[in-house]
Every structure is written in structure tokens, then in C-alpha cells.
């Protein structure tokens, strides 16, 4: 097992303890233990990434209402759309226009630029001893958790989370009823997959708006690219030699693009994949306008099948003439939870204690709040565990307004912004769509997961970060456009155009970007030992 050592974290924790920081000294409204955290309500401003699947006002969420009543800590929310989050959050950060807390995760680069270099964010390490005992225990028990979020200056400007459930895969699903109607077998190769899409297009030609395959591009890339060679992660990966590789510039990726273009050109994939939002995709999925679908299979309830039963399945990884290994990318168990606090926020101790609630596991506290609450809501109200302790189940009303359990949760219970210790090693019951995903993932997805290069979380110094950010900004814009052009056919995939694509990447500084990332990777690996 690989384990990240927390040498920097230990040092900074010691420094924080020596500093003896006590923000709340003399504040009679603040309770350092127990609940509520505030005797009289306190209010903070918060900024969240938002899409149509979530509540219009996060204060309407059942879980947030419970936490507010429990703690007397409440929020005034501001939202940025998921579609233009990257642009708008950068504008806000550059202008210094941030609220008390940025709820959604920032990138490592943003934390470096505005936290380490800009001093805009509160350093959690200075306050963990005083106000976050649960978080302190968590990182003592799992040093990976703390060192993951610790920057090169020893500061921690965003909270980490650890995530493990049977319901976090991001696969390609298919409708089992359609497979049976077609009299077909589950495809195992890319050629069989193509033939099945052709068959479905012919069979369902009379269904208005039907396309055999409907998915946003990222899920197509992640799930089909591994079938065309030895690599399995995009855009960057470690293909087995310890080196950071840009897999968007490989022969394997060209083969993959040629295949997806073929699907696009023959009308086997919805032509609006680059412009459709989540609401449009969900509507078409529920209307029966596709056979295979990317990552939205849990939206199909028994109501969408003639049998009244959920017949959705997960497509196992495909193989081809270029690889006979079934493989997919492992789940990232460590990640940023966000919750970045403005360094100028007054009385952050209330926020710190509030966030500390989520660094407990199920049953550790008597308030029905744990890390799992940031995913499922309040235990005993929104979900619970069976008496034998073997399974969990969601508690939903009889009328879910046509929504699946997960959709209902996202709209009325809590968003999917995990924070803390989100570990639930149990299978769901009495929630058909989640049962489907859990058991299908355990059989057809998890067994084939391979090592994930955590390139998005590598740590860089100020100069490295500035240079890499500039290079990647140009490359990302160019590549996104080129991929769309290659898939749609506005740019033919031939030797001349591919060579121009590669040479353009090189002229933009791809090799230099890989050099900097290799430094980050070796820095990461330098803190890893085998147990």
C-alpha cells in the first residue's frame, strides 16, 4: 500500500500549537464544545458551484436546515453556474471579490496563487488544535488526508476529504430492456460495441430524437479511450514508466478519436454532445431516446421500464485489437472538499467548528452528523442503516416528483459536495437505482480499476505554478477545440492534420509542461513509501 507521509503537516501542526491561537477568547456567544456552536445565530457568506440538479437555494436543503438548527451557524449563498465556473471564479479571485467561504473546491494552482502567494485564504493548520479536534484525529489516524491538502509552504487552504462508497463510479450505462429487445449480448470489444449501436439505430429508427449513445464527452473519453491501447488515463497519466505522459498526444488517442468520429458521422451518438447541459441529457435519457448513456444511469427508475423494475446495467471495460486488458481508472479516494475560508473572515472559529463535524465516521458522534452526511444527509431522517448493520437505505417520500433517489437527494436533501470522512462500505437496499449502481460497479467496474495519476494535486512553487498554469491554459483551449473538430469532422483526422496538432502542442510548450509536472510527480513520490 502506498502511503503519503505527513512530515510537513506534523511540523505545521506543532507550530500552530505553539502559537496558541484562540480567536474566541472572551466571546460569550461561542461554545468551544457541544451544541449549538453559537448561542445566538451567526451568518457567513458562501459561494457555491451550482447546476440545475441542485436546489435553487441551498438553505432549503433538509440537511443544511438540520445543521443550522443544530449549530446556529447559517449562510447567505451566492452561486456560479457550473458551465462558467472556471471563468467566473478566476475573475472573482483576481479581483479579491470572495465571500467568507468558498464552498466548492478550488484547484491546486488557485490555492497556490491566491493562498500561498496571495495570502487571501485562512490557513487551517493554525487553528486545527484549537477548534477542529475531529479533523485533528482524522489526520493523525490517516496522515494521507492532511498531507494531501498541505501546500509547499506548510499551509492548508482547503479541506480534504476521503471518499469510499460503492456508488461513486462514473461508467457508461445501458438499458437492459433494449439489449434484450435486440436479442444481443453485452459487447466486449469496440467492434461489437459499434455493431450494437448500428443495430440499435436501425431498430429504434421510429423513436423520435433517438440516438444509440448519449453522453457528455468526458465520460466517453474516460470509458472508451482505455480500449484503444495500454494507456487508460487522460489527459495526463503514468503509463507504467514513472513518467508523466500527455495521452492526448499519442497514437492511442488518435485511434480513439477516429472511432468516436465514426460514431458521430454515422449518427450513432447524439450530435449535441458538446453543448447539451445536464437537464437536457436527463430529459432525453428519461424519454427513452438512447440505449447507452454516460454516468446518468441512476436517473432511470422503474417507471421508465415496462416491467416496472430497474433494468439499467453498467458496461464493462471494452478491449480491442490494440489491447486485451479490461481496465478503467481507479476512484480518487482523496480529494479537495473546498471550504476555503477568506483570511479576512471575522470570527472564523464558528465556521471551523461547524466544518469539523464532518470529520467523524458513522456513530462516532451523537448528533447524527458525519462525513457521510455531506452525501446522504441526516442519519435517521434522510437515510439509515439496517438493524443488522449490513446495508444502508435512503428515506424518501412516497411522491418523489418523478425523481430517482439520487436526483431527489440532490434537489432536496444536500448537494454532492463531499467533505470530511465520506466512507460507507455498505450496499444499499430498498433504493433500486442505487442498488443497481452498487452491485453493477462491484462486478463490472471496480475489479478493473488501475492506478490514478493525481496530477491535479501536485504541488508547485510560485515560479513552477505560474509557468505551468500559463502553458496549460493555452494547451487546454487548443486541445478542447481540436478534439471537437476531430470528432465532428470539421477537421479531418489524417497524417498531415495530426502532425500539425502534435507540432502545435509542442510549440505551446508541452514538453516544458511535462518537465514541470515531472518535478511535481517526483515531489509527490518522494513522500510515498511502500508498506
Short mmCIF file of C-alpha atoms in Angstrom, two decimals:
data_model
loop_
_atom_site.label_atom_id
_atom_site.label_comp_id
_atom_site.label_asym_id
_atom_site.label_seq_id
_atom_site.Cartn_x
_atom_site.Cartn_y
_atom_site.Cartn_z
CA UNK A 1 0.00 0.00 0.00
CA UNK A 2 1.27 3.45 -0.85
CA UNK A 3 1.16 5.97 1.94
CA UNK A 4 1.78 9.71 1.91
CA UNK A 5 3.90 10.83 4.82
CA UNK A 6 2.84 13.96 6.67
CA UNK A 7 6.21 15.40 7.68
CA UNK A 8 5.28 18.93 6.68
CA UNK A 9 1.92 18.57 8.36
CA UNK A 10 3.44 17.44 11.64
CA UNK A 11 5.70 20.49 11.63
CA UNK A 12 2.91 22.94 10.90
CA UNK A 13 0.64 21.38 13.50
CA UNK A 14 3.37 21.83 16.05
CA UNK A 15 3.82 25.44 15.03
CA UNK A 16 0.08 26.03 15.29
CA UNK A 17 0.05 24.55 18.78
CA UNK A 18 2.97 26.73 19.82
CA UNK A 19 1.21 29.81 18.51
CA UNK A 20 -1.61 29.18 20.98
CA UNK A 21 -4.19 30.85 18.75
CA UNK A 22 -7.56 31.39 20.41
CA UNK A 23 -9.82 33.56 18.29
CA UNK A 24 -12.88 33.19 20.51
CA UNK A 25 -11.37 34.29 23.81
CA UNK A 26 -13.91 36.48 25.56
CA UNK A 27 -16.69 35.72 23.05
CA UNK A 28 -19.67 34.68 25.19
CA UNK A 29 -21.67 33.72 22.10
CA UNK A 30 -19.20 30.99 21.15
CA UNK A 31 -19.22 27.48 22.62
CA UNK A 32 -15.93 25.66 22.25
CA UNK A 33 -17.60 22.29 22.86
CA UNK A 34 -21.10 20.89 22.49
CA UNK A 35 -24.01 22.33 20.52
CA UNK A 36 -25.14 24.80 19.50
CA UNK A 37 -21.83 26.29 18.43
CA UNK A 38 -23.31 29.79 18.72
CA UNK A 39 -25.78 30.81 21.41
CA UNK A 40 -27.24 33.38 19.03
CA UNK A 41 -27.18 32.76 15.27
CA UNK A 42 -24.13 33.85 13.28
CA UNK A 43 -24.19 34.27 9.49
CA UNK A 44 -21.45 33.81 6.90
CA UNK A 45 -21.46 34.39 3.15
CA UNK A 46 -20.63 31.40 0.96
CA UNK A 47 -20.04 30.82 -2.75
CA UNK A 48 -21.04 27.54 -4.40
CA UNK A 49 -20.81 25.95 -7.81
CA UNK A 50 -24.37 25.34 -8.99
CA UNK A 51 -26.31 23.46 -11.67
CA UNK A 52 -29.96 22.71 -12.37
CA UNK A 53 -29.82 19.39 -10.50
CA UNK A 54 -29.37 21.21 -7.19
CA UNK A 55 -31.71 23.28 -5.02
CA UNK A 56 -32.21 26.87 -6.11
CA UNK A 57 -31.46 27.97 -2.54
CA UNK A 58 -29.12 25.75 -0.50
CA UNK A 59 -30.82 26.92 2.68
CA UNK A 60 -33.82 24.89 1.52
CA UNK A 61 -31.83 21.68 1.80
CA UNK A 62 -33.14 19.45 4.59
CA UNK A 63 -29.62 18.64 5.78
CA UNK A 64 -28.46 22.25 5.87
CA UNK A 65 -31.60 23.20 7.77
CA UNK A 66 -30.77 20.49 10.33
CA UNK A 67 -27.15 21.66 10.63
CA UNK A 68 -28.27 25.26 11.01
CA UNK A 69 -30.69 24.36 13.81
CA UNK A 70 -28.04 22.22 15.48
CA UNK A 71 -25.22 24.78 15.35
CA UNK A 72 -26.82 28.23 14.95
CA UNK A 73 -24.35 28.76 12.08
CA UNK A 74 -26.10 29.87 8.91
CA UNK A 75 -25.17 31.02 5.41
CA UNK A 76 -26.10 33.56 2.78
CA UNK A 77 -25.43 31.84 -0.53
CA UNK A 78 -24.05 33.09 -3.81
CA UNK A 79 -23.84 30.82 -6.84
CA UNK A 80 -21.82 30.47 -10.02
CA UNK A 81 -23.04 28.19 -12.79
CA UNK A 82 -21.06 25.02 -13.37
CA UNK A 83 -20.83 25.89 -17.05
CA UNK A 84 -18.84 29.06 -16.46
CA UNK A 85 -17.39 28.38 -13.01
CA UNK A 86 -13.78 28.28 -14.23
CA UNK A 87 -14.02 31.72 -15.84
CA UNK A 88 -16.07 33.43 -13.15
CA UNK A 89 -14.18 32.09 -10.13
CA UNK A 90 -10.89 33.22 -11.63
CA UNK A 91 -12.32 36.70 -12.16
CA UNK A 92 -13.51 36.83 -8.56
CA UNK A 93 -10.21 35.62 -7.21
CA UNK A 94 -8.21 38.04 -9.32
CA UNK A 95 -10.38 40.91 -8.09
CA UNK A 96 -10.21 39.75 -4.47
CA UNK A 97 -14.01 39.54 -4.56
CA UNK A 98 -14.61 36.50 -2.38
CA UNK A 99 -17.10 35.76 0.42
CA UNK A 100 -16.38 34.41 3.88
CA UNK A 101 -16.10 30.90 2.46
CA UNK A 102 -15.75 29.37 -1.00
CA UNK A 103 -17.83 26.23 -0.56
CA UNK A 104 -16.80 24.42 -3.76
CA UNK A 105 -13.25 23.13 -4.39
CA UNK A 106 -10.57 25.32 -5.93
CA UNK A 107 -7.67 23.91 -7.93
CA UNK A 108 -4.20 23.39 -6.51
CA UNK A 109 -2.99 26.18 -8.80
CA UNK A 110 -5.58 28.59 -7.41
CA UNK A 111 -4.68 27.65 -3.85
CA UNK A 112 -1.02 28.30 -4.66
CA UNK A 113 -1.64 31.63 -6.41
CA UNK A 114 -4.18 33.14 -4.03
CA UNK A 115 -3.43 31.25 -0.83
CA UNK A 116 0.32 30.62 -0.63
CA UNK A 117 1.35 33.66 -2.68
CA UNK A 118 -1.60 35.99 -2.25
CA UNK A 119 -2.40 35.43 1.41
CA UNK A 120 -6.14 35.58 0.67
CA UNK A 121 -7.10 32.35 2.44
CA UNK A 122 -7.13 31.22 6.05
CA UNK A 123 -4.52 28.60 6.91
CA UNK A 124 -6.36 25.75 8.65
CA UNK A 125 -3.14 24.43 10.18
CA UNK A 126 -3.02 27.40 12.53
CA UNK A 127 -6.39 26.51 14.09
CA UNK A 128 -6.74 22.72 13.99
CA UNK A 129 -5.55 22.15 17.56
CA UNK A 130 -7.88 24.76 19.00
CA UNK A 131 -11.09 24.30 17.02
CA UNK A 132 -11.05 21.08 14.98
CA UNK A 133 -10.49 18.05 17.25
CA UNK A 134 -12.27 15.64 14.90
CA UNK A 135 -10.19 16.75 11.93
CA UNK A 136 -7.04 16.50 14.03
CA UNK A 137 -7.91 12.91 14.98
CA UNK A 138 -8.65 12.07 11.35
CA UNK A 139 -5.28 13.23 10.08
CA UNK A 140 -3.46 11.55 12.93
CA UNK A 141 -5.16 8.27 12.02
CA UNK A 142 -4.77 8.85 8.27
CA UNK A 143 -1.75 11.11 7.58
CA UNK A 144 -2.51 10.95 3.84
CA UNK A 145 -5.57 13.08 4.44
CA UNK A 146 -3.70 16.00 5.92
CA UNK A 147 -0.55 15.92 3.82
CA UNK A 148 -2.66 15.71 0.67
CA UNK A 149 -4.01 19.22 1.32
CA UNK A 150 -0.79 20.72 2.71
CA UNK A 151 0.94 23.10 0.32
CA UNK A 152 4.70 23.55 -0.04
CA UNK A 153 4.68 26.45 2.42
CA UNK A 154 3.16 24.16 5.06
CA UNK A 155 -0.21 25.85 4.85
CA UNK A 156 -3.60 24.21 4.31
CA UNK A 157 -6.05 26.46 2.49
CA UNK A 158 -8.78 23.96 1.63
CA UNK A 159 -10.17 20.97 3.47
CA UNK A 160 -9.53 17.48 2.14
CA UNK A 161 -11.99 14.63 2.02
CA UNK A 162 -11.66 10.89 1.87
CA UNK A 163 -14.30 9.10 -0.17
CA UNK A 164 -15.23 5.45 -0.49
CA UNK A 165 -18.63 4.00 -1.35
CA UNK A 166 -19.96 1.51 -3.86
CA UNK A 167 -21.84 4.31 -5.61
CA UNK A 168 -19.12 6.64 -6.91
CA UNK A 169 -18.19 5.08 -10.24
CA UNK A 170 -18.60 7.17 -13.41
CA UNK A 171 -19.25 4.48 -16.01
CA UNK A 172 -21.20 4.05 -19.21
CA UNK A 173 -24.63 2.51 -18.58
CA UNK A 174 -27.00 0.74 -20.94
CA UNK A 175 -30.66 -0.20 -20.93
CA UNK A 176 -31.06 -3.92 -20.29
CA UNK A 177 -34.55 -3.96 -21.79
CA UNK A 178 -33.25 -2.65 -25.12
CA UNK A 179 -30.42 -5.19 -25.14
CA UNK A 180 -33.00 -7.94 -24.69
CA UNK A 181 -35.29 -6.49 -27.38
CA UNK A 182 -32.37 -6.51 -29.79
CA UNK A 183 -31.58 -10.12 -28.92
CA UNK A 184 -27.97 -9.09 -28.39
CA UNK A 185 -25.16 -9.89 -25.98
CA UNK A 186 -23.22 -7.37 -23.88
CA UNK A 187 -20.36 -6.13 -26.11
CA UNK A 188 -16.83 -6.94 -25.05
CA UNK A 189 -14.86 -5.28 -27.86
CA UNK A 190 -15.07 -1.88 -29.53
CA UNK A 191 -16.14 -3.59 -32.75
CA UNK A 192 -19.01 -5.37 -31.01
CA UNK A 193 -19.96 -2.08 -29.37
CA UNK A 194 -20.07 -0.37 -32.77
CA UNK A 195 -22.14 -3.16 -34.32
CA UNK A 196 -24.63 -2.98 -31.46
CA UNK A 197 -25.02 0.78 -31.88
CA UNK A 198 -25.73 0.27 -35.58
CA UNK A 199 -28.31 -2.39 -34.77
CA UNK A 200 -29.99 -0.13 -32.21
CA UNK A 201 -30.14 2.79 -34.62
CA UNK A 202 -31.95 0.64 -37.16
CA UNK A 203 -34.27 -0.97 -34.63
CA UNK A 204 -35.36 2.28 -32.97
CA UNK A 205 -35.45 4.40 -36.11
CA UNK A 206 -39.09 5.33 -35.42
CA UNK A 207 -38.35 6.74 -31.94
CA UNK A 208 -38.20 10.50 -32.31
CA UNK A 209 -34.87 12.00 -31.24
CA UNK A 210 -33.29 8.59 -30.63
CA UNK A 211 -29.53 8.15 -30.73
CA UNK A 212 -27.94 4.88 -29.59
CA UNK A 213 -25.33 6.67 -27.46
CA UNK A 214 -25.78 9.79 -25.33
CA UNK A 215 -23.04 11.14 -23.11
CA UNK A 216 -21.04 14.21 -22.27
CA UNK A 217 -17.54 13.98 -23.84
CA UNK A 218 -15.61 13.48 -20.58
CA UNK A 219 -17.36 10.19 -19.83
CA UNK A 220 -16.74 8.96 -23.37
CA UNK A 221 -13.05 9.81 -23.08
CA UNK A 222 -12.65 8.16 -19.68
CA UNK A 223 -14.50 4.97 -20.54
CA UNK A 224 -13.65 4.29 -24.19
CA UNK A 225 -10.07 5.61 -24.52
CA UNK A 226 -8.57 2.71 -22.47
CA UNK A 227 -9.87 0.23 -25.06
CA UNK A 228 -7.53 1.50 -27.77
CA UNK A 229 -4.15 0.73 -26.20
CA UNK A 230 -2.20 0.31 -22.99
CA UNK A 231 -2.89 3.77 -21.50
CA UNK A 232 -6.08 4.38 -19.53
CA UNK A 233 -5.99 7.94 -18.17
CA UNK A 234 -6.47 11.28 -19.93
CA UNK A 235 -5.19 13.83 -20.44
CA UNK A 236 -2.14 13.04 -18.29
CA UNK A 237 -1.09 9.67 -16.99
CA UNK A 238 1.72 7.42 -15.85
CA UNK A 239 1.75 4.64 -18.41
CA UNK A 240 3.96 2.42 -16.29
CA UNK A 241 7.39 4.00 -16.62
CA UNK A 242 7.16 6.55 -13.79
CA UNK A 243 6.95 9.43 -16.25
CA UNK A 244 4.12 11.92 -16.70
CA UNK A 245 2.74 11.48 -20.21
CA UNK A 246 0.27 13.58 -22.17
CA UNK A 247 -2.02 10.90 -23.55
CA UNK A 248 -3.93 13.35 -25.73
CA UNK A 249 -0.82 13.37 -27.96
CA UNK A 250 -0.49 9.62 -28.53
CA UNK A 251 -1.30 7.22 -31.34
CA UNK A 252 -3.78 5.59 -28.98
CA UNK A 253 -5.71 8.83 -28.65
CA UNK A 254 -5.75 9.24 -32.44
CA UNK A 255 -7.25 5.75 -32.79
CA UNK A 256 -9.81 6.62 -30.15
CA UNK A 257 -10.75 9.89 -31.91
CA UNK A 258 -11.13 8.07 -35.22
CA UNK A 259 -13.56 5.67 -33.57
CA UNK A 260 -15.65 8.39 -31.88
CA UNK A 261 -15.71 10.40 -35.13
CA UNK A 262 -17.08 7.29 -36.85
CA UNK A 263 -19.87 7.12 -34.28
CA UNK A 264 -20.58 10.82 -34.76
CA UNK A 265 -20.53 10.70 -38.56
CA UNK A 266 -22.91 7.74 -38.71
CA UNK A 267 -25.42 9.24 -36.29
CA UNK A 268 -24.70 6.68 -33.58
CA UNK A 269 -24.00 9.33 -30.96
CA UNK A 270 -26.05 12.42 -30.19
CA UNK A 271 -24.55 15.28 -32.24
CA UNK A 272 -25.18 17.81 -29.45
CA UNK A 273 -22.74 16.19 -27.02
CA UNK A 274 -20.57 19.30 -26.83
CA UNK A 275 -23.40 21.70 -25.99
CA UNK A 276 -26.06 19.79 -24.01
CA UNK A 277 -26.46 20.62 -20.35
CA UNK A 278 -27.32 18.10 -17.62
CA UNK A 279 -31.05 18.90 -17.66
CA UNK A 280 -31.33 18.24 -21.41
CA UNK A 281 -29.41 14.99 -21.13
CA UNK A 282 -31.58 13.77 -18.24
CA UNK A 283 -34.75 14.60 -20.15
CA UNK A 284 -33.65 12.62 -23.20
CA UNK A 285 -32.49 9.69 -21.09
CA UNK A 286 -35.86 9.51 -19.33
CA UNK A 287 -37.70 9.84 -22.65
CA UNK A 288 -36.04 6.62 -23.87
CA UNK A 289 -34.06 8.42 -26.54
CA UNK A 290 -30.84 6.47 -26.04
CA UNK A 291 -29.52 2.96 -25.44
CA UNK A 292 -26.08 3.62 -23.92
CA UNK A 293 -25.63 6.62 -21.63
CA UNK A 294 -22.72 8.19 -19.79
CA UNK A 295 -22.85 8.46 -15.97
CA UNK A 296 -26.56 9.21 -15.62
CA UNK A 297 -27.94 5.71 -15.30
CA UNK A 298 -29.36 6.26 -11.82
CA UNK A 299 -31.89 8.68 -13.26
CA UNK A 300 -33.76 5.72 -14.77
CA UNK A 301 -36.23 4.39 -12.21
CA UNK A 302 -38.68 1.51 -12.54
CA UNK A 303 -41.17 3.99 -14.02
CA UNK A 304 -39.04 4.20 -17.14
CA UNK A 305 -39.23 0.47 -17.84
CA UNK A 306 -42.25 -1.52 -18.99
CA UNK A 307 -41.51 -4.16 -16.37
CA UNK A 308 -41.65 -1.59 -13.56
CA UNK A 309 -38.19 -2.76 -12.49
CA UNK A 310 -34.84 -1.00 -12.91
CA UNK A 311 -33.14 -2.75 -15.83
CA UNK A 312 -30.15 -0.42 -16.14
CA UNK A 313 -26.71 -2.05 -16.34
CA UNK A 314 -23.06 -0.93 -16.39
CA UNK A 315 -20.95 -1.60 -19.47
CA UNK A 316 -17.74 -3.44 -18.51
CA UNK A 317 -14.47 -2.06 -19.95
CA UNK A 318 -14.02 -2.90 -23.63
CA UNK A 319 -10.98 -4.35 -25.39
CA UNK A 320 -9.77 -4.21 -28.98
CA UNK A 321 -7.08 -5.41 -31.37
CA UNK A 322 -4.69 -2.99 -29.58
CA UNK A 323 -5.25 -4.32 -26.04
CA UNK A 324 -6.80 -7.38 -24.45
CA UNK A 325 -6.76 -5.90 -20.94
CA UNK A 326 -10.03 -4.71 -19.45
CA UNK A 327 -9.20 -1.56 -17.49
CA UNK A 328 -10.65 1.63 -16.10
CA UNK A 329 -9.33 4.44 -13.92
CA UNK A 330 -9.49 3.97 -10.17
CA UNK A 331 -11.66 6.17 -7.98
CA UNK A 332 -9.86 9.12 -6.39
CA UNK A 333 -10.34 8.37 -2.70
CA UNK A 334 -8.54 11.56 -1.66
CA UNK A 335 -9.60 14.97 -2.93
CA UNK A 336 -10.33 18.58 -2.11
CA UNK A 337 -13.61 19.27 -0.37
CA UNK A 338 -13.30 23.03 -0.86
CA UNK A 339 -14.49 25.10 2.13
CA UNK A 340 -11.75 27.67 1.57
CA UNK A 341 -12.13 30.47 4.12
CA UNK A 342 -11.33 34.11 3.43
CA UNK A 343 -8.36 35.21 5.54
CA UNK A 344 -10.34 38.35 6.45
CA UNK A 345 -13.42 36.47 7.67
CA UNK A 346 -14.37 37.67 11.13
CA UNK A 347 -14.76 35.07 13.86
CA UNK A 348 -13.88 32.03 11.71
CA UNK A 349 -13.95 29.84 14.81
CA UNK A 350 -17.68 29.22 14.32
CA UNK A 351 -17.01 28.01 10.78
CA UNK A 352 -14.11 25.85 11.91
CA UNK A 353 -16.21 24.03 14.49
CA UNK A 354 -19.07 23.69 12.01
CA UNK A 355 -16.84 22.04 9.39
CA UNK A 356 -15.21 19.84 11.99
CA UNK A 357 -18.50 17.94 12.43
CA UNK A 358 -17.91 16.11 9.16
CA UNK A 359 -14.61 14.53 10.18
CA UNK A 360 -16.38 11.82 12.11
CA UNK A 361 -17.46 8.40 10.96
CA UNK A 362 -20.94 6.99 11.35
CA UNK A 363 -21.86 6.53 15.01
CA UNK A 364 -18.87 8.42 16.42
CA UNK A 365 -20.98 11.43 17.43
CA UNK A 366 -24.45 11.60 18.94
CA UNK A 367 -25.69 14.38 16.63
CA UNK A 368 -26.42 12.22 13.54
CA UNK A 369 -23.79 14.13 11.58
CA UNK A 370 -20.71 12.55 9.98
CA UNK A 371 -18.83 12.84 6.71
CA UNK A 372 -21.48 10.66 5.09
CA UNK A 373 -24.00 13.42 5.94
CA UNK A 374 -22.42 15.58 3.22
CA UNK A 375 -23.54 12.93 0.75
CA UNK A 376 -26.77 11.44 2.15
CA UNK A 377 -27.99 13.97 4.71
CA UNK A 378 -29.07 13.38 8.28
CA UNK A 379 -28.92 9.82 9.57
CA UNK A 380 -32.34 8.70 10.79
CA UNK A 381 -34.05 11.36 8.68
CA UNK A 382 -32.70 11.07 5.14
CA UNK A 383 -31.03 7.67 5.40
CA UNK A 384 -30.23 4.94 7.90
CA UNK A 385 -28.52 1.59 8.39
CA UNK A 386 -30.36 -1.72 8.64
CA UNK A 387 -30.66 -3.31 12.07
CA UNK A 388 -28.07 -5.96 11.20
CA UNK A 389 -25.62 -3.22 10.15
CA UNK A 390 -25.02 -4.82 6.75
CA UNK A 391 -26.75 -2.33 4.43
CA UNK A 392 -27.99 1.24 4.26
CA UNK A 393 -31.18 2.64 2.84
CA UNK A 394 -32.49 6.05 1.86
CA UNK A 395 -35.60 7.52 3.40
CA UNK A 396 -37.61 9.25 0.68
CA UNK A 397 -41.25 10.29 0.48
CA UNK A 398 -43.75 8.23 -1.48
CA UNK A 399 -44.01 11.02 -4.04
CA UNK A 400 -40.55 11.94 -5.31
CA UNK A 401 -41.97 14.06 -8.15
CA UNK A 402 -40.71 11.55 -10.72
CA UNK A 403 -37.13 11.83 -9.46
CA UNK A 404 -34.80 8.95 -8.67
CA UNK A 405 -33.38 8.64 -5.16
CA UNK A 406 -30.14 10.40 -6.14
CA UNK A 407 -31.96 13.16 -8.03
CA UNK A 408 -34.29 13.69 -5.08
CA UNK A 409 -31.33 13.84 -2.73
CA UNK A 410 -29.53 16.41 -4.90
CA UNK A 411 -32.64 18.59 -5.15
CA UNK A 412 -34.00 18.46 -1.62
CA UNK A 413 -31.55 16.86 0.84
CA UNK A 414 -27.98 18.01 0.10
CA UNK A 415 -25.74 18.63 -2.90
CA UNK A 416 -22.91 16.25 -3.84
CA UNK A 417 -20.03 18.31 -2.46
CA UNK A 418 -18.42 15.72 -0.21
CA UNK A 419 -16.50 16.90 2.86
CA UNK A 420 -14.79 15.04 5.67
CA UNK A 421 -14.76 11.28 6.12
CA UNK A 422 -17.22 10.04 3.50
CA UNK A 423 -16.79 6.31 3.98
CA UNK A 424 -19.72 3.90 3.69
CA UNK A 425 -18.61 0.35 2.97
CA UNK A 426 -22.18 -0.94 2.80
CA UNK A 427 -24.50 -1.88 -0.04
CA UNK A 428 -27.79 0.00 -0.44
CA UNK A 429 -31.17 -1.69 -0.20
CA UNK A 430 -34.75 -0.63 -0.96
CA UNK A 431 -33.45 2.03 -3.37
CA UNK A 432 -33.45 0.26 -6.74
CA UNK A 433 -31.30 2.69 -8.74
CA UNK A 434 -28.59 2.80 -6.07
CA UNK A 435 -28.70 -0.98 -5.62
CA UNK A 436 -28.19 -1.30 -9.35
CA UNK A 437 -25.21 1.02 -9.38
CA UNK A 438 -23.55 -0.55 -6.33
CA UNK A 439 -23.81 -4.16 -7.43
CA UNK A 440 -23.07 -3.39 -11.08
CA UNK A 441 -20.00 -1.35 -10.06
CA UNK A 442 -18.74 -4.09 -7.76
CA UNK A 443 -18.98 -6.62 -10.59
CA UNK A 444 -18.23 -4.68 -13.76
CA UNK A 445 -16.20 -1.58 -12.77
CA UNK A 446 -14.21 -1.80 -9.55
CA UNK A 447 -12.36 -5.05 -10.40
CA UNK A 448 -10.74 -3.36 -13.41
CA UNK A 449 -9.56 -0.12 -11.80
CA UNK A 450 -5.90 0.86 -12.23
CA UNK A 451 -3.58 3.38 -10.59
CA UNK A 452 -4.64 7.02 -10.97
CA UNK A 453 -2.03 9.73 -11.53
CA UNK A 454 -3.12 12.50 -9.16
CA UNK A 455 -1.64 15.21 -11.39
CA UNK A 456 -4.24 17.79 -10.47
CA UNK A 457 -2.98 17.76 -6.88
CA UNK A 458 0.77 18.00 -7.42
CA UNK A 459 2.37 20.87 -5.51
CA UNK A 460 4.50 23.51 -7.24
CA UNK A 461 6.41 26.55 -6.10
CA UNK A 462 5.43 30.03 -7.30
CA UNK A 463 7.56 30.01 -10.46
CA UNK A 464 6.62 26.47 -11.44
CA UNK A 465 2.95 27.17 -10.85
CA UNK A 466 2.94 30.39 -12.88
CA UNK A 467 4.75 28.83 -15.84
CA UNK A 468 2.70 25.63 -15.84
CA UNK A 469 -0.60 27.47 -15.48
CA UNK A 470 0.16 29.68 -18.48
CA UNK A 471 1.21 26.77 -20.68
CA UNK A 472 -1.75 24.59 -19.72
CA UNK A 473 -4.24 27.40 -20.27
CA UNK A 474 -3.16 27.69 -23.91
CA UNK A 475 -2.93 23.93 -24.43
CA UNK A 476 -6.32 23.20 -22.84
CA UNK A 477 -8.11 25.76 -25.00
CA UNK A 478 -6.45 24.48 -28.16
CA UNK A 479 -6.99 20.79 -27.37
CA UNK A 480 -10.67 21.20 -26.42
CA UNK A 481 -11.27 22.85 -29.78
CA UNK A 482 -9.21 20.30 -31.71
CA UNK A 483 -10.97 17.33 -30.10
CA UNK A 484 -14.36 18.75 -31.01
CA UNK A 485 -13.19 19.41 -34.57
CA UNK A 486 -11.74 15.92 -34.99
CA UNK A 487 -14.87 14.22 -33.61
CA UNK A 488 -17.35 16.30 -35.61
CA UNK A 489 -15.27 16.06 -38.77
CA UNK A 490 -14.71 19.77 -39.30
CA UNK A 491 -11.02 18.79 -39.13
CA UNK A 492 -10.18 15.51 -40.85
CA UNK A 493 -8.08 13.04 -38.88
CA UNK A 494 -5.27 12.44 -41.36
CA UNK A 495 -1.48 12.34 -41.11
CA UNK A 496 -0.99 15.99 -42.02
CA UNK A 497 -3.58 17.34 -39.56
CA UNK A 498 -2.41 15.04 -36.79
CA UNK A 499 1.22 16.05 -37.28
CA UNK A 500 0.14 19.70 -37.17
CA UNK A 501 -1.81 19.01 -33.97
CA UNK A 502 1.27 17.48 -32.33
CA UNK A 503 3.63 20.20 -33.54
CA UNK A 504 1.23 22.89 -32.29
CA UNK A 505 1.20 21.28 -28.84
CA UNK A 506 4.98 21.21 -28.80
CA UNK A 507 5.18 24.85 -29.89
CA UNK A 508 2.86 25.75 -26.99
CA UNK A 509 5.33 24.28 -24.53
CA UNK A 510 4.00 20.76 -23.93
CA UNK A 511 7.46 19.34 -23.28
CA UNK A 512 8.18 22.08 -20.74
CA UNK A 513 4.83 21.44 -19.05
CA UNK A 514 5.70 17.75 -18.74
CA UNK A 515 9.09 18.66 -17.25
CA UNK A 516 7.45 20.79 -14.56
CA UNK A 517 4.82 18.13 -13.88
CA UNK A 518 7.53 15.52 -13.54
CA UNK A 519 9.05 17.65 -10.78
CA UNK A 520 5.65 17.72 -9.11
CA UNK A 521 5.27 13.96 -9.55
CA UNK A 522 8.68 13.21 -8.10
CA UNK A 523 7.93 15.58 -5.24
CA UNK A 524 4.73 13.58 -4.68
CA UNK A 525 6.53 10.25 -4.96
CA UNK A 526 9.25 11.49 -2.63
CA UNK A 527 6.68 11.45 0.16
CA UNK A 528 5.45 7.96 -0.60
CA UNK A 529 6.77 4.69 0.79
CA UNK A 530 5.67 1.11 0.45
CA UNK A 531 4.15 -0.61 3.47
#
